[in-house]
CSV table of C-alpha atoms in Angstrom, one decimal:
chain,number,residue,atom,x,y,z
A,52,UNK,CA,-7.3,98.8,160.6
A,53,UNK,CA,-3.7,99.4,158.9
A,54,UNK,CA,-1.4,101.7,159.3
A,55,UNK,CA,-2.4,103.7,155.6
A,56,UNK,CA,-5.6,103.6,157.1
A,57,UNK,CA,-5.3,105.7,160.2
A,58,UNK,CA,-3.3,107.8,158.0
A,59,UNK,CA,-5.9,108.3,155.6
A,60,UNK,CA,-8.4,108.6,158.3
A,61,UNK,CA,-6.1,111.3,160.0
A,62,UNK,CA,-5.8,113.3,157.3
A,63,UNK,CA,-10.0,113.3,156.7
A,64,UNK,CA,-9.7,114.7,160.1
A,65,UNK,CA,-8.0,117.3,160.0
A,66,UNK,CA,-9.1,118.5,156.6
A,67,UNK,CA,-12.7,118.3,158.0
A,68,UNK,CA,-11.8,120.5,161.5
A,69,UNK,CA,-11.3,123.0,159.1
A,70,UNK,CA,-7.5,123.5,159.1
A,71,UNK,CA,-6.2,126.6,156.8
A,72,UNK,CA,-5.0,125.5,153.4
A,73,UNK,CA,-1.2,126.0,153.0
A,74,UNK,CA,0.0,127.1,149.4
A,75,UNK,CA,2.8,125.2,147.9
A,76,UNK,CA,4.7,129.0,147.3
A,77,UNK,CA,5.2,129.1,151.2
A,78,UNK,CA,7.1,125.9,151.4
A,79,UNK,CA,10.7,127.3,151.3
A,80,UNK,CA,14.0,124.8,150.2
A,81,UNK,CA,16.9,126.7,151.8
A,82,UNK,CA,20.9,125.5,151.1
A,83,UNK,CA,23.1,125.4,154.4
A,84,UNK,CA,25.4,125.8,154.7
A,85,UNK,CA,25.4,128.3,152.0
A,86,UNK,CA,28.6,127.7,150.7
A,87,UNK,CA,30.1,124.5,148.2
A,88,UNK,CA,29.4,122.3,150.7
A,89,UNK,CA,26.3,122.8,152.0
A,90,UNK,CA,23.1,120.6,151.3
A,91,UNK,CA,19.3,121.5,150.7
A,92,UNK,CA,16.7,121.6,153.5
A,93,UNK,CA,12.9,122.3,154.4
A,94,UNK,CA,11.7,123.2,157.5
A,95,UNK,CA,9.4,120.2,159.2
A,96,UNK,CA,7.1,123.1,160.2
A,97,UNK,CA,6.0,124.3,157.1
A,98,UNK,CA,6.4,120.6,155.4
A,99,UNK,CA,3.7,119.4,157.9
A,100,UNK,CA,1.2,122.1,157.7
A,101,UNK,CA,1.4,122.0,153.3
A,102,UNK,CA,0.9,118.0,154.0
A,103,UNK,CA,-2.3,118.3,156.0
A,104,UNK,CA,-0.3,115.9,158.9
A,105,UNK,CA,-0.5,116.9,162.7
A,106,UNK,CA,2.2,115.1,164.2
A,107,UNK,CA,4.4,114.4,161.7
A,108,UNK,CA,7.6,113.0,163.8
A,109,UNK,CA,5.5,110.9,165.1
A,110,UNK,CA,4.1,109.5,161.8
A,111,UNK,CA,7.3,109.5,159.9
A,112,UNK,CA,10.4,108.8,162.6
A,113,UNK,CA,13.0,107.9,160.1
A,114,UNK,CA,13.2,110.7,158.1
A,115,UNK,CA,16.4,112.2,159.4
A,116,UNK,CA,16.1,115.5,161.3
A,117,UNK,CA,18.3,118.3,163.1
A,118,UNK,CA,17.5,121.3,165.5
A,119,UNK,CA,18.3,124.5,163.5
A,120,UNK,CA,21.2,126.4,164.8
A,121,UNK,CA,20.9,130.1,165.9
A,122,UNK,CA,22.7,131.1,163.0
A,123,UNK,CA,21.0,129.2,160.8
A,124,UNK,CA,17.8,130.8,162.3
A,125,UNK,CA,19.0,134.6,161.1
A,126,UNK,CA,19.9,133.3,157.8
A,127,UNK,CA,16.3,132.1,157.1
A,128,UNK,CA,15.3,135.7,159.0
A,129,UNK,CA,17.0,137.4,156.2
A,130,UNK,CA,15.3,135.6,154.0
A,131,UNK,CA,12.3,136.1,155.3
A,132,UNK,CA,11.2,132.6,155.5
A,133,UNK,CA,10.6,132.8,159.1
A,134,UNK,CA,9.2,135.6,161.6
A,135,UNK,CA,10.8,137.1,164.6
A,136,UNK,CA,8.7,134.9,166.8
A,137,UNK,CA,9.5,131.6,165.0
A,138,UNK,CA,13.2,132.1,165.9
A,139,UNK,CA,12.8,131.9,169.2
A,140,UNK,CA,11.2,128.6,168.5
A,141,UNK,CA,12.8,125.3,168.0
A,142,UNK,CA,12.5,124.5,164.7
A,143,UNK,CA,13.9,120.8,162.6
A,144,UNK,CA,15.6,120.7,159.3
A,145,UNK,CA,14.6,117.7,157.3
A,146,UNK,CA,16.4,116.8,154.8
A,147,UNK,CA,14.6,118.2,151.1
A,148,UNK,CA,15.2,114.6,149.0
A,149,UNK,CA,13.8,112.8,151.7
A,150,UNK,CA,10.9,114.8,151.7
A,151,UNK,CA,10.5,114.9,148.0
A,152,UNK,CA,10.5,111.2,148.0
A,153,UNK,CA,7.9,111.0,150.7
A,154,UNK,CA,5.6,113.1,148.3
A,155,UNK,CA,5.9,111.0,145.5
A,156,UNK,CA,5.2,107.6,147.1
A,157,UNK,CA,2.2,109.2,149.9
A,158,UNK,CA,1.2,112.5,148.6
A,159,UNK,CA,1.5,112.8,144.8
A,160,UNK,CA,-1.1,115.5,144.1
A,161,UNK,CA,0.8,117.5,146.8
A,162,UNK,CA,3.8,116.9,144.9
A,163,UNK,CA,2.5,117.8,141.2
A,164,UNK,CA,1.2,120.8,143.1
A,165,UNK,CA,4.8,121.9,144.3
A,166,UNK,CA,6.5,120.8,141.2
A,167,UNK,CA,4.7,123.5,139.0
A,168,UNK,CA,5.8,126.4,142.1
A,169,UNK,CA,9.6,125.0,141.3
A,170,UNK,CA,9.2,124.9,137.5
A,171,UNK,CA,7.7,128.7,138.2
A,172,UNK,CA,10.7,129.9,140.2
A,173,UNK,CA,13.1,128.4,137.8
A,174,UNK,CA,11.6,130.3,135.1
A,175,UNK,CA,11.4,133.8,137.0
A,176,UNK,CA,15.2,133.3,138.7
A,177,UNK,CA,16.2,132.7,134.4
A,178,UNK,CA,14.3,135.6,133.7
A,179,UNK,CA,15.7,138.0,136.4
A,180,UNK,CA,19.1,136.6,135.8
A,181,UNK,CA,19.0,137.4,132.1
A,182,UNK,CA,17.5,141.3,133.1
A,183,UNK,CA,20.3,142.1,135.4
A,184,UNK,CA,22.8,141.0,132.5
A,185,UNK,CA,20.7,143.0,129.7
A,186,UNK,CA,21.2,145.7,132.5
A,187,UNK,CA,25.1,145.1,132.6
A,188,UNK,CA,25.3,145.1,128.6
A,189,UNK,CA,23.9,148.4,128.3
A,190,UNK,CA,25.3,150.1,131.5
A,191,UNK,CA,29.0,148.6,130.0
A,192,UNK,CA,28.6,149.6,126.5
A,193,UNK,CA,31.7,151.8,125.3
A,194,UNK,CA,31.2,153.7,122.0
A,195,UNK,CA,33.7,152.8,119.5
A,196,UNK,CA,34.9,155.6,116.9
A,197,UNK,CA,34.5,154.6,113.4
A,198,UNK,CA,38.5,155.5,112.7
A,199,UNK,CA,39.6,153.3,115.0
A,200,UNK,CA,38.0,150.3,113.6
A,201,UNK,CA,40.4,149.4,111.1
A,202,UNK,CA,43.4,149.8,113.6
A,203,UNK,CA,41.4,147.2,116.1
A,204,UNK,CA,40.7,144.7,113.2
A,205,UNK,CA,44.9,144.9,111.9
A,206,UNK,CA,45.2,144.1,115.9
A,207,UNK,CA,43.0,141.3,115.8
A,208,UNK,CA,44.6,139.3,112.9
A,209,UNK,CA,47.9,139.9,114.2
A,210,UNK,CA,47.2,138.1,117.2
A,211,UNK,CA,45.2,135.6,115.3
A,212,UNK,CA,48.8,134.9,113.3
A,213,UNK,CA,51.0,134.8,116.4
A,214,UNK,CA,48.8,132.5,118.2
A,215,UNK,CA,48.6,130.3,114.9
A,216,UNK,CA,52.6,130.4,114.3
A,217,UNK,CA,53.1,129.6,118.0
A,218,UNK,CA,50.4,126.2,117.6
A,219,UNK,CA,52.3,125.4,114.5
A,220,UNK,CA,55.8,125.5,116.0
A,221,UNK,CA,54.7,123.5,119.1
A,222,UNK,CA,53.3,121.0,117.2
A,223,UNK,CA,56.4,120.5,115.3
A,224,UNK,CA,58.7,120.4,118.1
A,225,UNK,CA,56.6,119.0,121.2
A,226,UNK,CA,53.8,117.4,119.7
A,227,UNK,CA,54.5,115.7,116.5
A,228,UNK,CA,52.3,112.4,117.3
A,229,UNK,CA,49.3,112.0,119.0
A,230,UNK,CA,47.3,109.4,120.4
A,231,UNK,CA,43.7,109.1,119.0
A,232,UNK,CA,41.2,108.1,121.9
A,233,UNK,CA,38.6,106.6,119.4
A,234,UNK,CA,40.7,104.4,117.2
A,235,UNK,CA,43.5,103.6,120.0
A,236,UNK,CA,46.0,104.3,116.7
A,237,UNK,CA,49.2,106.7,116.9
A,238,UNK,CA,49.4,109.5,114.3
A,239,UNK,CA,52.3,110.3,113.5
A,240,UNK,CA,53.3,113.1,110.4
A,241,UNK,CA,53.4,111.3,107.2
A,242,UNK,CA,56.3,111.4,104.7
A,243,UNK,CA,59.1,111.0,107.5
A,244,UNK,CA,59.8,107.3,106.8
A,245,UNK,CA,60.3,104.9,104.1
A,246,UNK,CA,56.5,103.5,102.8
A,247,UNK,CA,56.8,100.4,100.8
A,248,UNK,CA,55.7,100.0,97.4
A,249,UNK,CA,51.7,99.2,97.3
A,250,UNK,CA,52.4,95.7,95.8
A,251,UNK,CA,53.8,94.9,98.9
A,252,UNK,CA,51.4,95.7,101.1
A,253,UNK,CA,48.4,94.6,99.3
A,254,UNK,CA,46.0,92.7,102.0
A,255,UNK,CA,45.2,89.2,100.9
A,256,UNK,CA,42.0,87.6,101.0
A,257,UNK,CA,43.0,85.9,104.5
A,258,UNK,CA,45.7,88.3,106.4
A,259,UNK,CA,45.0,87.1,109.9
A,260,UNK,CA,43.2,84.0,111.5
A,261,UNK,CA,40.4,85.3,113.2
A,262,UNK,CA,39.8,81.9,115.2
A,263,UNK,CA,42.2,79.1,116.3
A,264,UNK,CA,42.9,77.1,113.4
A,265,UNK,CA,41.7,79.3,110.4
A,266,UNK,CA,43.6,79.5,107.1
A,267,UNK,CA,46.0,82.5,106.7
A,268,UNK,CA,48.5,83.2,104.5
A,269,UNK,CA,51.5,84.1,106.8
A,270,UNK,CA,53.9,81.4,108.0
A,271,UNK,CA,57.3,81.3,109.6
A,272,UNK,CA,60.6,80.3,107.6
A,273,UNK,CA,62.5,78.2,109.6
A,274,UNK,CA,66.4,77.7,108.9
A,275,UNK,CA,68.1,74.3,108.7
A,276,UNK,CA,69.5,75.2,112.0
A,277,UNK,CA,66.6,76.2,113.7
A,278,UNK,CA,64.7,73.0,112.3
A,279,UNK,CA,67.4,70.9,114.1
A,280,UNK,CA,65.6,71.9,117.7
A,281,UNK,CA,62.5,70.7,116.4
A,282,UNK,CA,61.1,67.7,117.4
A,283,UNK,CA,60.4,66.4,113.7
A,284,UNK,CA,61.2,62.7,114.1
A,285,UNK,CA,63.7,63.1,116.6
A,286,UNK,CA,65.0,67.0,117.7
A,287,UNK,CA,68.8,66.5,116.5
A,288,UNK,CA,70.1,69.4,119.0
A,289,UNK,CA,69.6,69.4,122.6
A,290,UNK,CA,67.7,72.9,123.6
A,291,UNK,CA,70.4,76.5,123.3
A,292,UNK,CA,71.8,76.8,126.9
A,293,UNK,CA,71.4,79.7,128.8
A,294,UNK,CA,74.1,82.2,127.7
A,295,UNK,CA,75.0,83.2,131.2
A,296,UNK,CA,76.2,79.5,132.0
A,297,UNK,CA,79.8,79.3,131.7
A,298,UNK,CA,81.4,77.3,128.9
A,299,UNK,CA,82.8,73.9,129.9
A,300,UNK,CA,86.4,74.1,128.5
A,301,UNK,CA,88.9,70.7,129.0
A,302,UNK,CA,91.5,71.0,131.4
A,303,UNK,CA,93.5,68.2,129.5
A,304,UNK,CA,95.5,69.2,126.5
A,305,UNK,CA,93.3,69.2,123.9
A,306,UNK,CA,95.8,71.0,121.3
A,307,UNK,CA,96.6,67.6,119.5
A,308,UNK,CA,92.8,67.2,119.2
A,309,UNK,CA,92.2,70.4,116.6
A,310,UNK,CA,93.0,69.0,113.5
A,311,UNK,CA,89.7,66.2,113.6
A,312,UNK,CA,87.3,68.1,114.7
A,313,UNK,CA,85.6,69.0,111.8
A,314,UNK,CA,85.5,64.8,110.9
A,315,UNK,CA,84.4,64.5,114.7
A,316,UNK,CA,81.5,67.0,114.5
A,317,UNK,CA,79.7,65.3,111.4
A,318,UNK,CA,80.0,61.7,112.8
A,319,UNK,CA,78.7,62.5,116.4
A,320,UNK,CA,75.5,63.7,114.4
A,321,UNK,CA,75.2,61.1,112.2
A,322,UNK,CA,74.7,59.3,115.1
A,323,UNK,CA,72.4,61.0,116.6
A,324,UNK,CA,70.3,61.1,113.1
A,325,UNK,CA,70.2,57.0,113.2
A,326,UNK,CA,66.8,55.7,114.8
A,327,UNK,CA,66.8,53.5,117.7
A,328,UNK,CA,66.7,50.0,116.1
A,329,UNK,CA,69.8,50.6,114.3
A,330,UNK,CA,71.3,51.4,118.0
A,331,UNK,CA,69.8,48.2,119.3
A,332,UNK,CA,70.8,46.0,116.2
A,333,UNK,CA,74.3,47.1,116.7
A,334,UNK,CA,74.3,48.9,113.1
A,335,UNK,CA,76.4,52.1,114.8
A,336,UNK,CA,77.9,55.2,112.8
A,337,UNK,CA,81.5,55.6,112.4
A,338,UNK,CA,83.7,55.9,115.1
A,339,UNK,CA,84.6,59.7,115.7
A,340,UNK,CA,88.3,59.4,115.7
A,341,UNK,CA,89.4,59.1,112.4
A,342,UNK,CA,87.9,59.1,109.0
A,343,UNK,CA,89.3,56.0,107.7
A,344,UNK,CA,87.2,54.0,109.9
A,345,UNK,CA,84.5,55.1,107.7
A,346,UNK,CA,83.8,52.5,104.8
A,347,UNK,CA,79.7,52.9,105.3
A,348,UNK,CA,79.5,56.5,106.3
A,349,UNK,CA,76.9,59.0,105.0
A,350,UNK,CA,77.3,61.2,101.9
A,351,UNK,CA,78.8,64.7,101.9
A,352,UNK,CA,75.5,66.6,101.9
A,353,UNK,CA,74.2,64.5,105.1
A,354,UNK,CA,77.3,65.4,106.4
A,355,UNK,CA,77.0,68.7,106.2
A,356,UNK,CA,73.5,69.0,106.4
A,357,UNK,CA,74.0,67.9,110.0
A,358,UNK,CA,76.9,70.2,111.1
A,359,UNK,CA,76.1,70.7,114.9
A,360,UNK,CA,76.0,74.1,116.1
A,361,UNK,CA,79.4,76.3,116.9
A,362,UNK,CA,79.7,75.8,120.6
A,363,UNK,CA,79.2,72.0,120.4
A,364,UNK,CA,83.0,71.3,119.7
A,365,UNK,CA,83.6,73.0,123.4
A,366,UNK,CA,82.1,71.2,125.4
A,367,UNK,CA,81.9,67.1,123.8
A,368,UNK,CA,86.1,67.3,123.3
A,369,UNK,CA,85.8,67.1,127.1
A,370,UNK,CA,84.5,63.6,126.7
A,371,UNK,CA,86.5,62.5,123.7
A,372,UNK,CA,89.4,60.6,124.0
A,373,UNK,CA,92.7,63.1,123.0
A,374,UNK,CA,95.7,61.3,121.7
A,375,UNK,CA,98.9,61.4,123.8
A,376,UNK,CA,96.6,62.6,126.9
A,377,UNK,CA,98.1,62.3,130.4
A,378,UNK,CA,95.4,61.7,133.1
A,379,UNK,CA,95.9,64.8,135.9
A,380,UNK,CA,97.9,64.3,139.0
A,381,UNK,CA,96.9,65.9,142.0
A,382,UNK,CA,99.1,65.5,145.3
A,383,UNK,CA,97.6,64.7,149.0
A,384,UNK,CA,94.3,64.1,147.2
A,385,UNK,CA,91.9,62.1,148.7
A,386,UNK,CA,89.0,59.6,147.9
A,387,UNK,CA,85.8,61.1,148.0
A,388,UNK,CA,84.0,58.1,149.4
A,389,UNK,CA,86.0,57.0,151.8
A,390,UNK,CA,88.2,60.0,152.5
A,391,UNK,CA,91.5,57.9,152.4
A,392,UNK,CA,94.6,58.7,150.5
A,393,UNK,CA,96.4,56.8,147.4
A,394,UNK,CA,98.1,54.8,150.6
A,395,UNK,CA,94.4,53.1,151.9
A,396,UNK,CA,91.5,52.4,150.3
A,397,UNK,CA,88.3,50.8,152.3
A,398,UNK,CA,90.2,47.5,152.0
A,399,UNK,CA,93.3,48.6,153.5
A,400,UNK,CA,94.9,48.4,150.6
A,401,UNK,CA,97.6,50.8,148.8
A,402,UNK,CA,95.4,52.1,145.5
A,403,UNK,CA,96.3,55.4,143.3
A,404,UNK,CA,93.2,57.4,142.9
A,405,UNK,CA,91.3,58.8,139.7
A,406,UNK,CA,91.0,62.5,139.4
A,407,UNK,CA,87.7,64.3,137.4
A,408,UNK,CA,89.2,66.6,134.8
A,409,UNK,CA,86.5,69.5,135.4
A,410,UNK,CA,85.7,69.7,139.3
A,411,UNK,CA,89.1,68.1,140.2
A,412,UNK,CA,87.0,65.2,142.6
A,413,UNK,CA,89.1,61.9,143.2
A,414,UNK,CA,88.5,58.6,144.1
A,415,UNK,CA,89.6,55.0,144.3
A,416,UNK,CA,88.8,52.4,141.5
A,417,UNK,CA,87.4,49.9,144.0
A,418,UNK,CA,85.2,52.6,145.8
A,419,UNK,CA,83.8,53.4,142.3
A,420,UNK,CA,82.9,50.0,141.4
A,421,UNK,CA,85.1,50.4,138.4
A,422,UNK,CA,87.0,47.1,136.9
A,423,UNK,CA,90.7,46.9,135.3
A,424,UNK,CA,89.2,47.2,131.8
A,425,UNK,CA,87.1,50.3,132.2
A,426,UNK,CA,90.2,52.0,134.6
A,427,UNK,CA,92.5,51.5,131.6
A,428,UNK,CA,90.0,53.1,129.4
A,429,UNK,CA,88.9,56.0,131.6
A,430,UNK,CA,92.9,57.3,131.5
A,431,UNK,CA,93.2,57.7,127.7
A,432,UNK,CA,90.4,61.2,127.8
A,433,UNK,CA,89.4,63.5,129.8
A,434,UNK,CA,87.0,61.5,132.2
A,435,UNK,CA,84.7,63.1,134.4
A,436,UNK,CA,82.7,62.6,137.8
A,437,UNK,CA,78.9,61.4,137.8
A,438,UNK,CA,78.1,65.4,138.9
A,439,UNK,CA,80.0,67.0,136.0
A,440,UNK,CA,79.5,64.0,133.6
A,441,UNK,CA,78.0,65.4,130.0
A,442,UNK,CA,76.6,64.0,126.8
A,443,UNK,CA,79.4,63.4,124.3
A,444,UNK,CA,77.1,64.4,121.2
A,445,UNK,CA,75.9,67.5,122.7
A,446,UNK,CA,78.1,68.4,125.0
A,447,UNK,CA,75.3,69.3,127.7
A,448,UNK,CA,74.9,68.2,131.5
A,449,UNK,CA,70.4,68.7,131.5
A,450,UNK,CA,68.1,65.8,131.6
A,451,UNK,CA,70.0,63.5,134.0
A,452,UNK,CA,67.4,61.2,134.2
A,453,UNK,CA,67.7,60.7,130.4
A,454,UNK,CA,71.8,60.2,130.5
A,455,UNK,CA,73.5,56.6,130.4
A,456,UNK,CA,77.3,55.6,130.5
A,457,UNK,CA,79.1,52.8,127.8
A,458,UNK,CA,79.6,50.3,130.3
A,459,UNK,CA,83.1,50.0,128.5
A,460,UNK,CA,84.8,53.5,128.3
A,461,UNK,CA,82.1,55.3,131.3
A,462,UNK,CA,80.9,57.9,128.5
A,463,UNK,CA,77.8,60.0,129.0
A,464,UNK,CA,74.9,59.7,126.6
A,465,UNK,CA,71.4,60.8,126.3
A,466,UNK,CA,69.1,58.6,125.1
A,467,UNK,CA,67.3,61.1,122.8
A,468,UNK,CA,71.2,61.9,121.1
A,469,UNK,CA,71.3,58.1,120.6
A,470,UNK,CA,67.9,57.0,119.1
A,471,UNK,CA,67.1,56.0,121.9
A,472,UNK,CA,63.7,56.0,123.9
A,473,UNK,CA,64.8,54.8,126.7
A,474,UNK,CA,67.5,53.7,128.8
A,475,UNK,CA,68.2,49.9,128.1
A,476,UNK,CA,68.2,47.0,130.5
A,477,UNK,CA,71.6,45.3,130.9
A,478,UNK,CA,75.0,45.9,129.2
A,479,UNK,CA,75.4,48.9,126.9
A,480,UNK,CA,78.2,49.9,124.8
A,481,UNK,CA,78.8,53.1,122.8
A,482,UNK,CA,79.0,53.2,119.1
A,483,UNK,CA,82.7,54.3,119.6
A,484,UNK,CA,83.4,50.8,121.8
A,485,UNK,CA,81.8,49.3,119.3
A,486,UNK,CA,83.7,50.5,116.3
A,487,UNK,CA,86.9,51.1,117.2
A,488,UNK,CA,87.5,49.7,120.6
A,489,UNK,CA,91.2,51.0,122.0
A,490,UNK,CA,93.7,48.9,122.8
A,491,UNK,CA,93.9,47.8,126.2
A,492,UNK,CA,97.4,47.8,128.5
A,493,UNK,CA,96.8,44.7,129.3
A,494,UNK,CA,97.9,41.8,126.8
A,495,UNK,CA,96.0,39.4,128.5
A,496,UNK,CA,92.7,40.8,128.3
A,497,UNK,CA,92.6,41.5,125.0
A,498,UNK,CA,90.4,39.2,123.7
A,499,UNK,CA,88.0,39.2,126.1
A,500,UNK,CA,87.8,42.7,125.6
A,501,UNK,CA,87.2,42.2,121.7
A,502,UNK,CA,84.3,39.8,122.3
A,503,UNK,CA,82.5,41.9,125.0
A,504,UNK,CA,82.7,44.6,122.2
């Protein structure tokens, strides 16, 4: 036999032994403590005798219980919801939702039986509550003189105006906007800025793409030099520095060099507009220094049409050979390499050294790898150091891994400035080498020189 069973059996028992019937008015829910923060209790005493149930720790264990205190004892004394004789007792609290719960799931016509007592009391306490305030009305009621009546309503309205200007005036001055909660939109006072003419803001049939991809009306106007960045065909400009980098500026003198830059400018991007096979066939644009080397240049409006932007003068005269220049000479310098001075180099041998015109680095030649031909060239600009070294179009030291040097005059180049895709296999000379190749010192060599161009 189960556990509901014996219950049920139990319960047969007791009811046939003749037990007195408990009425659902007796069973008292108390609040302690009385206060904010008390909680609602019934007393396992009288919860046990209205259920018909014996033993009833016994039968429900984890229902959670507590001894009632002594003066929680003359608080339910007051109320008269226990005798003398019961507070000398030891009575248990349980806990009222608890038992509530247990009447719904185990004893539900006990519980429909109690719920009509509590809809009862709710009704009376309602009904007493509004009596004592009926009470209060008429005990409170002044008598008003019929003179006086006017006087009160002037009163009235005058406050009614003074709290109205005072709403006004603070919404004026603190609270001109407000934020609506439903819509999520500002409102703001209308007429206190300029509203366009309706024709402008008439909403077209498509005003916004709802999904990726959708047709809308708006689009971005791109300038020419904006367009330059782009990647149509080939980006002609190398991506804007970040302005808290320095400017590079040439330690040479570059006064001598002010008068062709414009010319300069114009050619270094009309080689940068030519595509990779005209690199690779040898079909190069004009050599930078001077504009009568220019029989096959571009028209005017090419020309201009691919101006480079303001700072690029700046930084590629660094890499530009300047006429009249003077390579830099710095005393007690010594190789980088193989820390000697201009009196040893790793051979033993007496060797002047080569000086970086940016970070002031030196080194020998023949620690450098670097033959007669290209040491001769190297003097006539401003050369610089593999860590400084920057593209002579765009004047800018990123993308290492995309930057080669003319295997004639040690310029730096990007391949993307170029045409190029890629850095080539082999010997490769610059469109100014090839050109306009500079005289060398030596007589000698001359030839050699031309052919290799």
């Amino acid at each position: 036999m189960g556990s509901g069973d014996s219950s049920r059996s139990c319960e047969t028992s007791s009811q046939d032994l003749g037990f007195s019937y408990y009425p659902a008015e007796n069973l008292i829910e108390y609040k302690w403590p009385p206060d904010e923060t008390g909680e609602y209790y019934m007393l396992q005493e009288q919860v046990s005798e209205y259920l018909g149930v014996t033993s009833f720790k016994r039968k429900y264990p984890d229902l959670e219980r507590r001894d009632l205190s002594h003066k929680e004892k003359l608080y339910l004394r007051e109320l008269n919801v226990i005798t003398e004789t019961q507070c000398t007792l030891g009575l248990t609290a349980l806990r009222s939702d608890e038992v509530i719960d247990l009447m719904i799931k185990e004893y539900p016509a006990k519980h429909a039986e109690y719920s009509v007592i509590l809809q009862e009391k709710e009704r009376q306490r309602i009904t007493d509550h509004y009596k004592e305030y009926s009470q209060m009305q008429q005990q409170n009621t002044q008598k008003v003189e019929a003179s006086k009546v006017p006087e009160y309503i002037k009163k009235a309205a005058r406050k009614a105006a003074e709290f109205n200007s005072n709403l006004n005036r603070e919404r004026m001055e603190e609270r001109r906007a407000y934020f609506d909660l439903q819509t999520h939109v500002i409102q703001v006072p209308q007429g206190k800025y300029r509203v366009l003419p309706t024709e402008r803001t008439k909403v077209s049939s498509y005003p916004v793409a709802l999904i990726p991809g959708q047709f809308q009306e708006y689009y971005k106007r791109y300038s020419p030099d904006e367009l330059r960045y782009l990647p149509l065909n080939t980006a002609l400009y190398e991506p804007p520095l970040d302005p808290e980098l320095p400017a590079l500026d040439s330690d040479g003198d570059s006064d001598d060099a002010e008068d062709g830059r414009g010319d300069e400018k114009r050619k270094s991007k009309g080689a940068s507009d030519s595509s990779s096979g005209n690199a690779s066939d040898g079909e190069s644009p004009p050599h930078p220094h001077g504009p009568e080397d220019s029989p096959q240049g571009r028209p005017k409006s090419k020309d201009k049409a691919a101006t480079p932007r303001k700072d690029g003068p700046k930084r590629s005269v660094l890499s530009k050979s300047v006429p009249g220049y003077k390579p830099k000479v710095i005393p007690n310098a010594l190789c980088g390499i193989c820390l000697k001075g201009k009196e040893s180099n790793k051979k033993g041998k007496a060797e002047s050294l080569i000086h970086c015109s940016q970070c002031g680095n030196s080194g020998h030649p023949s620690c450098l790898d670097m033959t007669m031909e290209l040491l001769s060239m190297i003097k006539t600009y401003p050369w610089q150091c593999m860590e400084c070294k920057t593209c002579i179009m765009c004047g800018q030291p990123h993308h290492e891994e995309e930057m080669m040097f003319c295997d004639v005059c040690d310029r730096g180049y990007h391949t993307f400035c170029v045409g190029l895709g890629a850095i080539p296999s082999g010997r490769w000379i610059c469109d100014c080498c090839q050109r306009a190749p500079p005289t060398p010192r030596k007589v000698g060599r001359r030839g050699k020189n031309s052919k290799e161009g």
